[in-house]
Amino acid sequence: MRGLAKKTALVTGAAGGIGRAVAARLADEGVRVIAADRDHSATQEVVTGLSSPAIAVELDVAERASWERMIAQLPAEFAEISIFANIAGINRDRSLMKMQDEEWDSVINVNLRGSWLGCQTALRQVAEHGKGGAIINIASTAIFGTYGQANYSASKAGITGLTRTAAIEGARHNIRVNAIAPGVISTPMVMAVPDDIRAKWTDQILAGRFGDPEEIAAVVAFLASEDASYITGQTLVADGGATTGDF
Ligand code: NAI
């Protein structure tokens, strides 16, 4: 895709199913990758297999001090970041009536606060180097509401508003900001769901299957590239044609 080669990308959640695929796809496009995750040993393993120069860094996206430490410690050859893929996310599912404070707070903290800190870091970095860039946030089709996911759904819906505002504020720095709302993607997060529920979900997808992490990574690469130069402030649904929002 156009305009990606030799750029530097920060990918959060890079040890997870989708983040790992994003790191690999961007590396295949010639992008230098900073693979960030709180699971540092897994991220170190991810970068060893990449096809472009890459480093693993430890990051807790919900902690401002962790972002500041990570940026301050970047080696010079990775310091000029222009692509920010905010992939890290968690779920703690329980019906709204039974949900505990910790389940609400942790999901809002990692998903929404983490994406906010990611966008803020990105805007500051790009404003400093002045060469423009792209942010890709990860929402979910849970933005339409899903049983047992009040915390997750609210965090992901929040990300769509954050994305729009970051696009408005980022435009003057030539930074495009978009989100992807994946449907059900085959990663550990989803494969932990009971078999009968996964079978029900599959019936509701026009593609007749769950998505692969590589299919979301392709959308990330597109939105990061100059091929998407006229797209900003959007949330792009990639769900194989789901016939209900009840995921
Ligand atoms: P995953 O569980 O495989 O990977 C998530 C990664 O985020 C893990 O490596 C984990 O260590 C990391 N992480 C969690 N909390 C963190 C923190 N505080 N700081 C830094 N890293 C942290 O999940 P998956 O499936 O790859 O999901 C990636 C993103 O895609 C998430 O935002 C998720 O909500 C979103 N998503 C996933 C869908 C799916 O069907 N798998 C559907 C829609 C959205």
mmCIF file of C-alpha atoms and ligand atoms in Angstrom:
data_model
loop_
_atom_site.group_PDB
_atom_site.id
_atom_site.type_symbol
_atom_site.label_atom_id
_atom_site.label_comp_id
_atom_site.label_asym_id
_atom_site.label_seq_id
_atom_site.Cartn_x
_atom_site.Cartn_y
_atom_site.Cartn_z
ATOM 1 C CA MET A 1 0.000 0.000 0.000
ATOM 2 C CA ARG A 2 1.187 3.488 -0.783
ATOM 3 C CA GLY A 3 3.273 5.566 1.593
ATOM 4 C CA LEU A 4 3.961 2.939 4.263
ATOM 5 C CA ALA A 5 7.528 1.832 3.551
ATOM 6 C CA LYS A 6 10.132 3.195 5.983
ATOM 7 C CA LYS A 7 7.484 4.700 8.289
ATOM 8 C CA THR A 8 7.510 3.842 12.001
ATOM 9 C CA ALA A 9 4.412 2.433 13.722
ATOM 10 C CA LEU A 10 3.525 1.934 17.364
ATOM 11 C CA VAL A 11 1.225 -1.076 17.783
ATOM 12 C CA THR A 12 -0.330 -1.594 21.217
ATOM 13 C CA GLY A 13 -1.712 -4.982 22.222
ATOM 14 C CA ALA A 14 0.947 -6.426 19.912
ATOM 15 C CA ALA A 15 1.137 -9.701 21.854
ATOM 16 C CA GLY A 16 -2.558 -10.427 21.231
ATOM 17 C CA GLY A 17 -4.370 -12.020 18.310
ATOM 18 C CA ILE A 18 -5.153 -8.890 16.278
ATOM 19 C CA GLY A 19 -2.151 -6.813 17.429
ATOM 20 C CA ARG A 20 0.252 -9.577 16.426
ATOM 21 C CA ALA A 21 -1.308 -9.720 12.925
ATOM 22 C CA VAL A 22 -1.151 -5.911 12.629
ATOM 23 C CA ALA A 23 2.541 -5.880 13.577
ATOM 24 C CA ALA A 24 3.251 -8.583 10.962
ATOM 25 C CA ARG A 25 1.239 -6.898 8.198
ATOM 26 C CA LEU A 26 2.803 -3.477 8.760
ATOM 27 C CA ALA A 27 6.276 -5.042 8.826
ATOM 28 C CA ASP A 28 5.487 -6.785 5.520
ATOM 29 C CA GLU A 29 4.601 -3.343 4.108
ATOM 30 C CA GLY A 30 8.098 -2.138 5.065
ATOM 31 C CA VAL A 31 7.051 -0.350 8.265
ATOM 32 C CA ARG A 32 9.392 -0.270 11.273
ATOM 33 C CA VAL A 33 7.363 -1.615 14.194
ATOM 34 C CA ILE A 34 7.363 -0.763 17.886
ATOM 35 C CA ALA A 35 5.423 -3.669 19.381
ATOM 36 C CA ALA A 36 3.951 -2.583 22.730
ATOM 37 C CA ASP A 37 2.096 -4.704 25.252
ATOM 38 C CA ARG A 38 1.975 -5.265 28.976
ATOM 39 C CA ASP A 39 2.928 -8.888 28.243
ATOM 40 C CA HIS A 40 6.548 -8.094 27.463
ATOM 41 C CA SER A 41 7.923 -11.603 27.004
ATOM 42 C CA ALA A 42 5.224 -12.453 24.417
ATOM 43 C CA THR A 43 5.929 -9.205 22.547
ATOM 44 C CA GLN A 44 9.643 -9.977 22.432
ATOM 45 C CA GLU A 45 8.771 -13.253 20.753
ATOM 46 C CA VAL A 46 6.480 -11.425 18.254
ATOM 47 C CA VAL A 47 9.211 -9.067 17.025
ATOM 48 C CA THR A 48 11.742 -11.800 16.358
ATOM 49 C CA GLY A 49 9.658 -13.073 13.433
ATOM 50 C CA LEU A 50 8.957 -9.717 11.741
ATOM 51 C CA SER A 51 10.178 -8.855 8.247
ATOM 52 C CA SER A 52 11.176 -5.219 9.017
ATOM 53 C CA PRO A 53 13.226 -3.757 11.875
ATOM 54 C CA ALA A 54 11.175 -4.006 15.082
ATOM 55 C CA ILE A 55 11.490 -3.610 18.831
ATOM 56 C CA ALA A 56 9.375 -4.779 21.763
ATOM 57 C CA VAL A 57 8.487 -2.298 24.492
ATOM 58 C CA GLU A 58 6.586 -2.746 27.740
ATOM 59 C CA LEU A 59 3.468 -0.583 28.003
ATOM 60 C CA ASP A 60 0.375 -0.446 30.182
ATOM 61 C CA VAL A 61 -1.931 1.649 27.993
ATOM 62 C CA ALA A 62 -4.066 2.696 30.970
ATOM 63 C CA GLU A 63 -1.131 4.340 32.787
ATOM 64 C CA ARG A 64 0.112 7.769 31.756
ATOM 65 C CA ALA A 65 3.506 7.187 33.410
ATOM 66 C CA SER A 66 3.942 4.025 31.361
ATOM 67 C CA TRP A 67 3.323 5.934 28.085
ATOM 68 C CA GLU A 68 5.795 8.637 29.106
ATOM 69 C CA ARG A 69 8.444 6.103 30.107
ATOM 70 C CA MET A 70 7.994 4.149 26.866
ATOM 71 C CA ILE A 71 8.313 7.237 24.637
ATOM 72 C CA ALA A 72 11.339 8.559 26.580
ATOM 73 C CA GLN A 73 13.175 5.234 26.228
ATOM 74 C CA LEU A 74 12.713 4.721 22.477
ATOM 75 C CA PRO A 75 15.940 4.290 20.536
ATOM 76 C CA ALA A 76 16.601 7.207 18.153
ATOM 77 C CA GLU A 77 15.903 5.124 15.031
ATOM 78 C CA PHE A 78 12.344 4.420 16.257
ATOM 79 C CA ALA A 79 11.611 7.842 17.769
ATOM 80 C CA GLU A 80 9.780 9.422 14.807
ATOM 81 C CA ILE A 81 6.447 7.600 14.935
ATOM 82 C CA SER A 82 3.779 8.407 12.353
ATOM 83 C CA ILE A 83 1.411 5.413 12.645
ATOM 84 C CA PHE A 84 -0.319 4.684 15.938
ATOM 85 C CA ALA A 85 -2.413 1.501 16.080
ATOM 86 C CA ASN A 86 -4.261 1.422 19.408
ATOM 87 C CA ILE A 87 -5.190 -2.257 19.500
ATOM 88 C CA ALA A 88 -4.902 -3.215 23.208
ATOM 89 C CA GLY A 89 -8.219 -4.068 24.813
ATOM 90 C CA ILE A 90 -9.888 -6.353 27.349
ATOM 91 C CA ASN A 91 -13.354 -7.629 28.173
ATOM 92 C CA ARG A 92 -14.870 -8.571 31.541
ATOM 93 C CA ASP A 93 -18.372 -9.746 30.622
ATOM 94 C CA ARG A 94 -21.285 -9.932 33.068
ATOM 95 C CA SER A 95 -24.911 -8.840 32.909
ATOM 96 C CA LEU A 96 -25.413 -5.209 33.817
ATOM 97 C CA MET A 97 -27.319 -6.047 37.032
ATOM 98 C CA LYS A 98 -24.510 -8.267 38.314
ATOM 99 C CA MET A 99 -21.506 -6.305 37.061
ATOM 100 C CA GLN A 100 -18.926 -5.372 39.696
ATOM 101 C CA ASP A 101 -17.187 -1.985 39.986
ATOM 102 C CA GLU A 102 -13.826 -3.581 39.187
ATOM 103 C CA GLU A 103 -15.213 -5.117 35.979
ATOM 104 C CA TRP A 104 -16.600 -1.777 34.821
ATOM 105 C CA ASP A 105 -13.531 0.251 35.815
ATOM 106 C CA SER A 106 -10.873 -2.056 34.374
ATOM 107 C CA VAL A 107 -12.542 -2.278 30.944
ATOM 108 C CA ILE A 108 -13.171 1.477 30.736
ATOM 109 C CA ASN A 109 -9.592 2.097 31.876
ATOM 110 C CA VAL A 110 -7.827 -0.172 29.408
ATOM 111 C CA ASN A 111 -10.091 0.343 26.396
ATOM 112 C CA LEU A 112 -11.211 3.969 26.640
ATOM 113 C CA ARG A 113 -8.599 5.643 28.818
ATOM 114 C CA GLY A 114 -5.919 3.583 27.030
ATOM 115 C CA SER A 115 -7.128 4.770 23.618
ATOM 116 C CA TRP A 116 -7.369 8.371 24.864
ATOM 117 C CA LEU A 117 -3.778 8.280 26.152
ATOM 118 C CA GLY A 118 -2.756 6.672 22.852
ATOM 119 C CA CYS A 119 -4.423 9.445 20.828
ATOM 120 C CA GLN A 120 -2.980 12.155 23.048
ATOM 121 C CA THR A 121 0.516 10.702 22.759
ATOM 122 C CA ALA A 122 0.089 10.405 18.977
ATOM 123 C CA LEU A 123 -1.091 13.978 18.490
ATOM 124 C CA ARG A 124 1.759 15.311 20.626
ATOM 125 C CA GLN A 125 4.367 13.222 18.781
ATOM 126 C CA VAL A 126 3.089 14.158 15.327
ATOM 127 C CA ALA A 127 2.750 17.843 16.250
ATOM 128 C CA GLU A 128 6.393 17.706 17.370
ATOM 129 C CA HIS A 129 7.897 16.099 14.245
ATOM 130 C CA GLY A 130 5.475 17.906 11.920
ATOM 131 C CA LYS A 131 5.381 15.181 9.254
ATOM 132 C CA GLY A 132 1.773 14.036 9.661
ATOM 133 C CA GLY A 133 0.500 10.609 10.506
ATOM 134 C CA ALA A 134 -2.396 8.251 11.112
ATOM 135 C CA ILE A 135 -4.108 6.856 14.195
ATOM 136 C CA ILE A 136 -6.167 3.676 14.015
ATOM 137 C CA ASN A 137 -8.314 2.873 17.047
ATOM 138 C CA ILE A 138 -10.163 -0.385 17.607
ATOM 139 C CA ALA A 139 -13.850 -0.182 18.442
ATOM 140 C CA SER A 140 -16.172 -3.190 17.993
ATOM 141 C CA THR A 141 -19.615 -4.042 16.687
ATOM 142 C CA ALA A 142 -20.409 -4.121 20.426
ATOM 143 C CA ILE A 143 -20.973 -0.361 20.002
ATOM 144 C CA PHE A 144 -24.505 -1.363 18.944
ATOM 145 C CA GLY A 145 -25.083 -3.018 22.348
ATOM 146 C CA THR A 146 -24.425 -6.621 23.377
ATOM 147 C CA TYR A 147 -25.781 -8.736 26.215
ATOM 148 C CA GLY A 148 -23.366 -8.892 29.140
ATOM 149 C CA GLN A 149 -21.049 -6.250 27.755
ATOM 150 C CA ALA A 150 -22.254 -2.935 29.212
ATOM 151 C CA ASN A 151 -18.669 -2.021 30.151
ATOM 152 C CA TYR A 152 -17.125 -3.184 26.860
ATOM 153 C CA SER A 153 -19.874 -1.719 24.684
ATOM 154 C CA ALA A 154 -19.668 1.660 26.474
ATOM 155 C CA SER A 155 -15.872 1.708 26.167
ATOM 156 C CA LYS A 156 -15.993 0.924 22.449
ATOM 157 C CA ALA A 157 -18.792 3.422 21.739
ATOM 158 C CA GLY A 158 -16.654 5.969 23.579
ATOM 159 C CA ILE A 159 -13.788 5.187 21.226
ATOM 160 C CA THR A 160 -15.920 6.218 18.226
ATOM 161 C CA GLY A 161 -16.495 9.668 19.767
ATOM 162 C CA LEU A 162 -12.842 9.923 20.749
ATOM 163 C CA THR A 163 -11.882 9.042 17.169
ATOM 164 C CA ARG A 164 -14.078 11.746 15.680
ATOM 165 C CA THR A 165 -12.763 14.426 18.062
ATOM 166 C CA ALA A 166 -9.141 13.372 17.576
ATOM 167 C CA ALA A 167 -9.710 13.619 13.806
ATOM 168 C CA ILE A 168 -11.077 17.154 14.175
ATOM 169 C CA GLU A 169 -8.197 18.252 16.416
ATOM 170 C CA GLY A 170 -5.577 16.283 14.474
ATOM 171 C CA ALA A 171 -6.414 17.683 11.050
ATOM 172 C CA ARG A 172 -4.304 20.805 11.584
ATOM 173 C CA HIS A 173 -1.303 18.516 12.198
ATOM 174 C CA ASN A 174 -2.043 16.446 9.089
ATOM 175 C CA ILE A 175 -2.966 13.400 11.142
ATOM 176 C CA ARG A 176 -5.902 11.231 10.107
ATOM 177 C CA VAL A 177 -7.769 9.358 12.831
ATOM 178 C CA ASN A 178 -10.063 6.420 12.149
ATOM 179 C CA ALA A 179 -11.480 3.447 14.023
ATOM 180 C CA ILE A 180 -12.296 -0.095 12.969
ATOM 181 C CA ALA A 181 -15.297 -1.916 14.426
ATOM 182 C CA PRO A 182 -14.491 -5.618 13.964
ATOM 183 C CA GLY A 183 -17.195 -8.230 14.329
ATOM 184 C CA VAL A 184 -16.181 -11.618 15.701
ATOM 185 C CA ILE A 185 -12.501 -12.346 15.018
ATOM 186 C CA SER A 186 -10.838 -15.686 15.829
ATOM 187 C CA THR A 187 -8.505 -14.730 18.665
ATOM 188 C CA PRO A 188 -8.040 -16.079 22.207
ATOM 189 C CA MET A 189 -10.544 -13.457 23.461
ATOM 190 C CA VAL A 190 -13.286 -14.995 21.294
ATOM 191 C CA MET A 191 -12.263 -18.664 21.425
ATOM 192 C CA ALA A 192 -12.774 -18.506 25.224
ATOM 193 C CA VAL A 193 -16.543 -18.085 24.592
ATOM 194 C CA PRO A 194 -18.588 -21.340 24.984
ATOM 195 C CA ASP A 195 -19.037 -23.431 21.778
ATOM 196 C CA ASP A 196 -22.848 -23.067 21.621
ATOM 197 C CA ILE A 197 -22.679 -19.280 21.739
ATOM 198 C CA ARG A 198 -19.975 -19.219 19.047
ATOM 199 C CA ALA A 199 -22.151 -21.454 16.838
ATOM 200 C CA LYS A 200 -25.076 -19.033 17.266
ATOM 201 C CA TRP A 201 -22.851 -16.099 16.300
ATOM 202 C CA THR A 202 -21.616 -17.899 13.168
ATOM 203 C CA ASP A 203 -25.220 -18.369 11.987
ATOM 204 C CA GLN A 204 -25.674 -14.593 12.092
ATOM 205 C CA ILE A 205 -22.690 -13.732 9.865
ATOM 206 C CA LEU A 206 -23.220 -13.496 6.096
ATOM 207 C CA ALA A 207 -19.655 -14.694 5.489
ATOM 208 C CA GLY A 208 -20.590 -17.861 7.456
ATOM 209 C CA ARG A 209 -17.454 -17.714 9.588
ATOM 210 C CA PHE A 210 -15.525 -15.585 12.057
ATOM 211 C CA GLY A 211 -12.954 -13.155 10.729
ATOM 212 C CA ASP A 212 -9.222 -13.779 10.803
ATOM 213 C CA PRO A 213 -6.903 -11.321 12.587
ATOM 214 C CA GLU A 214 -5.150 -10.813 9.221
ATOM 215 C CA GLU A 215 -8.417 -9.426 7.777
ATOM 216 C CA ILE A 216 -8.442 -6.691 10.428
ATOM 217 C CA ALA A 217 -4.697 -6.107 9.965
ATOM 218 C CA ALA A 218 -5.372 -5.440 6.263
ATOM 219 C CA VAL A 219 -7.854 -2.704 7.195
ATOM 220 C CA VAL A 220 -5.355 -1.193 9.645
ATOM 221 C CA ALA A 221 -2.684 -1.139 6.909
ATOM 222 C CA PHE A 222 -5.124 0.482 4.473
ATOM 223 C CA LEU A 223 -6.208 3.190 6.929
ATOM 224 C CA ALA A 224 -2.552 3.881 7.801
ATOM 225 C CA SER A 225 -1.552 4.183 4.154
ATOM 226 C CA GLU A 226 -1.840 7.031 1.662
ATOM 227 C CA ASP A 227 -4.475 4.952 -0.136
ATOM 228 C CA ALA A 228 -6.805 6.174 2.646
ATOM 229 C CA SER A 229 -5.679 9.804 2.347
ATOM 230 C CA TYR A 230 -9.272 11.123 2.087
ATOM 231 C CA ILE A 231 -10.659 9.138 5.044
ATOM 232 C CA THR A 232 -10.660 10.565 8.571
ATOM 233 C CA GLY A 233 -12.972 10.578 11.584
ATOM 234 C CA GLN A 234 -14.666 7.342 10.501
ATOM 235 C CA THR A 235 -15.498 4.049 12.175
ATOM 236 C CA LEU A 236 -15.265 1.305 9.568
ATOM 237 C CA VAL A 237 -17.248 -1.868 10.318
ATOM 238 C CA ALA A 238 -15.466 -5.130 9.348
ATOM 239 C CA ASP A 239 -17.804 -7.899 10.476
ATOM 240 C CA GLY A 240 -18.330 -10.258 7.526
ATOM 241 C CA GLY A 241 -21.846 -8.903 7.162
ATOM 242 C CA ALA A 242 -23.359 -9.485 10.599
ATOM 243 C CA THR A 243 -27.146 -9.657 10.456
ATOM 244 C CA THR A 244 -27.582 -8.611 14.083
ATOM 245 C CA GLY A 245 -25.663 -6.323 16.414
ATOM 246 C CA ASP A 246 -26.174 -8.785 19.266
ATOM 247 C CA PHE A 247 -22.572 -9.916 19.635
HETATM 248 P P1 NAI B 1 -6.297 -10.420 22.747
HETATM 249 O O1 NAI B 1 -6.771 -10.679 24.127
HETATM 250 O O2 NAI B 1 -5.803 -11.549 21.905
HETATM 251 O O3 NAI B 1 -5.161 -9.291 22.753
HETATM 252 C C1 NAI B 1 -5.252 -8.141 23.547
HETATM 253 C C2 NAI B 1 -3.839 -7.714 23.886
HETATM 254 O O4 NAI B 1 -3.909 -6.489 24.633
HETATM 255 C C3 NAI B 1 -3.088 -8.740 24.752
HETATM 256 O O5 NAI B 1 -1.821 -9.006 24.209
HETATM 257 C C4 NAI B 1 -2.980 -8.048 26.104
HETATM 258 O O6 NAI B 1 -1.787 -8.389 26.812
HETATM 259 C C5 NAI B 1 -2.976 -6.587 25.680
HETATM 260 N N1 NAI B 1 -3.385 -5.714 26.783
HETATM 261 C C6 NAI B 1 -4.449 -5.858 27.602
HETATM 262 N N2 NAI B 1 -4.462 -4.864 28.498
HETATM 263 C C7 NAI B 1 -3.380 -4.080 28.253
HETATM 264 C C8 NAI B 1 -2.856 -2.911 28.847
HETATM 265 N N3 NAI B 1 -3.434 -2.341 29.913
HETATM 266 N N4 NAI B 1 -1.747 -2.360 28.310
HETATM 267 C C9 NAI B 1 -1.132 -2.933 27.245
HETATM 268 N N5 NAI B 1 -1.564 -4.052 26.642
HETATM 269 C C10 NAI B 1 -2.686 -4.623 27.149
HETATM 270 O O7 NAI B 1 -7.507 -9.668 22.023
HETATM 271 P P2 NAI B 1 -7.792 -9.423 20.485
HETATM 272 O O8 NAI B 1 -8.911 -10.274 20.112
HETATM 273 O O9 NAI B 1 -6.532 -9.433 19.711
HETATM 274 O O10 NAI B 1 -8.366 -7.930 20.546
HETATM 275 C C11 NAI B 1 -7.603 -6.807 20.147
HETATM 276 C C12 NAI B 1 -8.533 -5.601 20.097
HETATM 277 O O11 NAI B 1 -9.600 -5.845 19.195
HETATM 278 C C13 NAI B 1 -9.175 -5.283 21.435
HETATM 279 O O12 NAI B 1 -9.280 -3.881 21.579
HETATM 280 C C14 NAI B 1 -10.549 -5.893 21.302
HETATM 281 O O13 NAI B 1 -11.472 -5.254 22.140
HETATM 282 C C15 NAI B 1 -10.821 -5.623 19.842
HETATM 283 N N6 NAI B 1 -11.831 -6.463 19.242
HETATM 284 C C16 NAI B 1 -11.673 -7.811 19.186
HETATM 285 C C17 NAI B 1 -12.635 -8.582 18.592
HETATM 286 C C18 NAI B 1 -12.524 -10.052 18.479
HETATM 287 O O14 NAI B 1 -13.496 -10.681 18.034
HETATM 288 N N7 NAI B 1 -11.396 -10.651 18.805
HETATM 289 C C19 NAI B 1 -13.858 -7.980 18.040
HETATM 290 C C20 NAI B 1 -13.912 -6.557 18.143
HETATM 291 C C21 NAI B 1 -12.926 -5.839 18.729
#
